[in-house]
XYZ file of C-alpha atoms in Angstrom:
71
model
C 0.000 0.000 0.000
C 2.846 2.428 0.768
C 4.308 1.940 -2.720
C 0.944 2.819 -4.249
C 0.692 5.924 -2.059
C 4.166 6.991 -3.145
C 3.369 6.495 -6.839
C 0.155 8.488 -6.430
C 1.966 11.148 -4.378
C -0.386 10.783 -1.435
C -0.491 9.102 1.964
C -1.622 5.627 2.990
C -4.125 7.286 5.346
C -5.680 9.126 2.412
C -5.898 5.923 0.377
C -7.574 4.115 3.261
C -10.115 6.701 4.360
C -9.347 10.201 3.145
C -11.142 12.566 0.865
C -9.874 15.177 -1.545
C -10.756 17.814 1.050
C -8.579 15.998 3.597
C -5.664 15.949 1.171
C -6.076 19.647 0.369
C -6.201 20.547 4.060
C -3.218 18.324 4.868
C -1.155 20.005 2.157
C -2.120 23.447 3.460
C -3.804 24.405 0.197
C -6.762 26.712 -0.286
C -9.818 24.711 -1.327
C -11.075 27.476 -3.651
C -7.712 27.697 -5.444
C -7.560 23.936 -5.906
C -11.070 24.014 -7.363
C -10.042 26.716 -9.852
C -6.886 24.850 -10.831
C -8.968 21.763 -11.553
C -11.011 23.868 -13.960
C -7.862 25.300 -15.553
C -6.557 21.772 -16.019
C -9.493 21.053 -18.338
C -8.692 24.003 -20.623
C -6.869 23.555 -23.928
C -3.057 23.571 -23.595
C -2.599 27.081 -25.005
C -5.127 28.539 -22.564
C -3.470 26.704 -19.642
C -0.133 28.257 -20.660
C -1.793 31.683 -20.705
C -3.195 31.177 -17.205
C 0.215 30.043 -15.943
C 1.887 33.061 -17.562
C -0.593 35.388 -15.869
C 0.040 33.702 -12.524
C 3.806 33.936 -12.991
C 3.527 37.649 -13.844
C 1.339 38.369 -10.831
C 3.632 36.440 -8.477
C 6.708 38.230 -9.847
C 4.982 41.620 -9.472
C 4.049 40.846 -5.872
C 7.601 39.752 -5.032
C 9.076 42.886 -6.586
C 6.644 45.089 -4.687
C 7.605 43.299 -1.480
C 11.294 43.897 -2.135
C 10.710 47.573 -2.893
C 8.669 48.059 0.273
C 11.403 46.493 2.429
C 13.987 49.082 1.330
């Protein structure tokens, strides 16, 4: 069972009795974000790349703003 959990990148506990919500909570992820990412995953490849590019740009902008504010 532990080999299966490792291959699936989850825990044995989750395989035995967990839910997706349990896994999200255990990983410290926001349930709403995970839900959105599941929707993004169903988009065509080009649209997924666009979403990822927008996320990367927003994250970079936020990091730069944080650096500038700490000066």
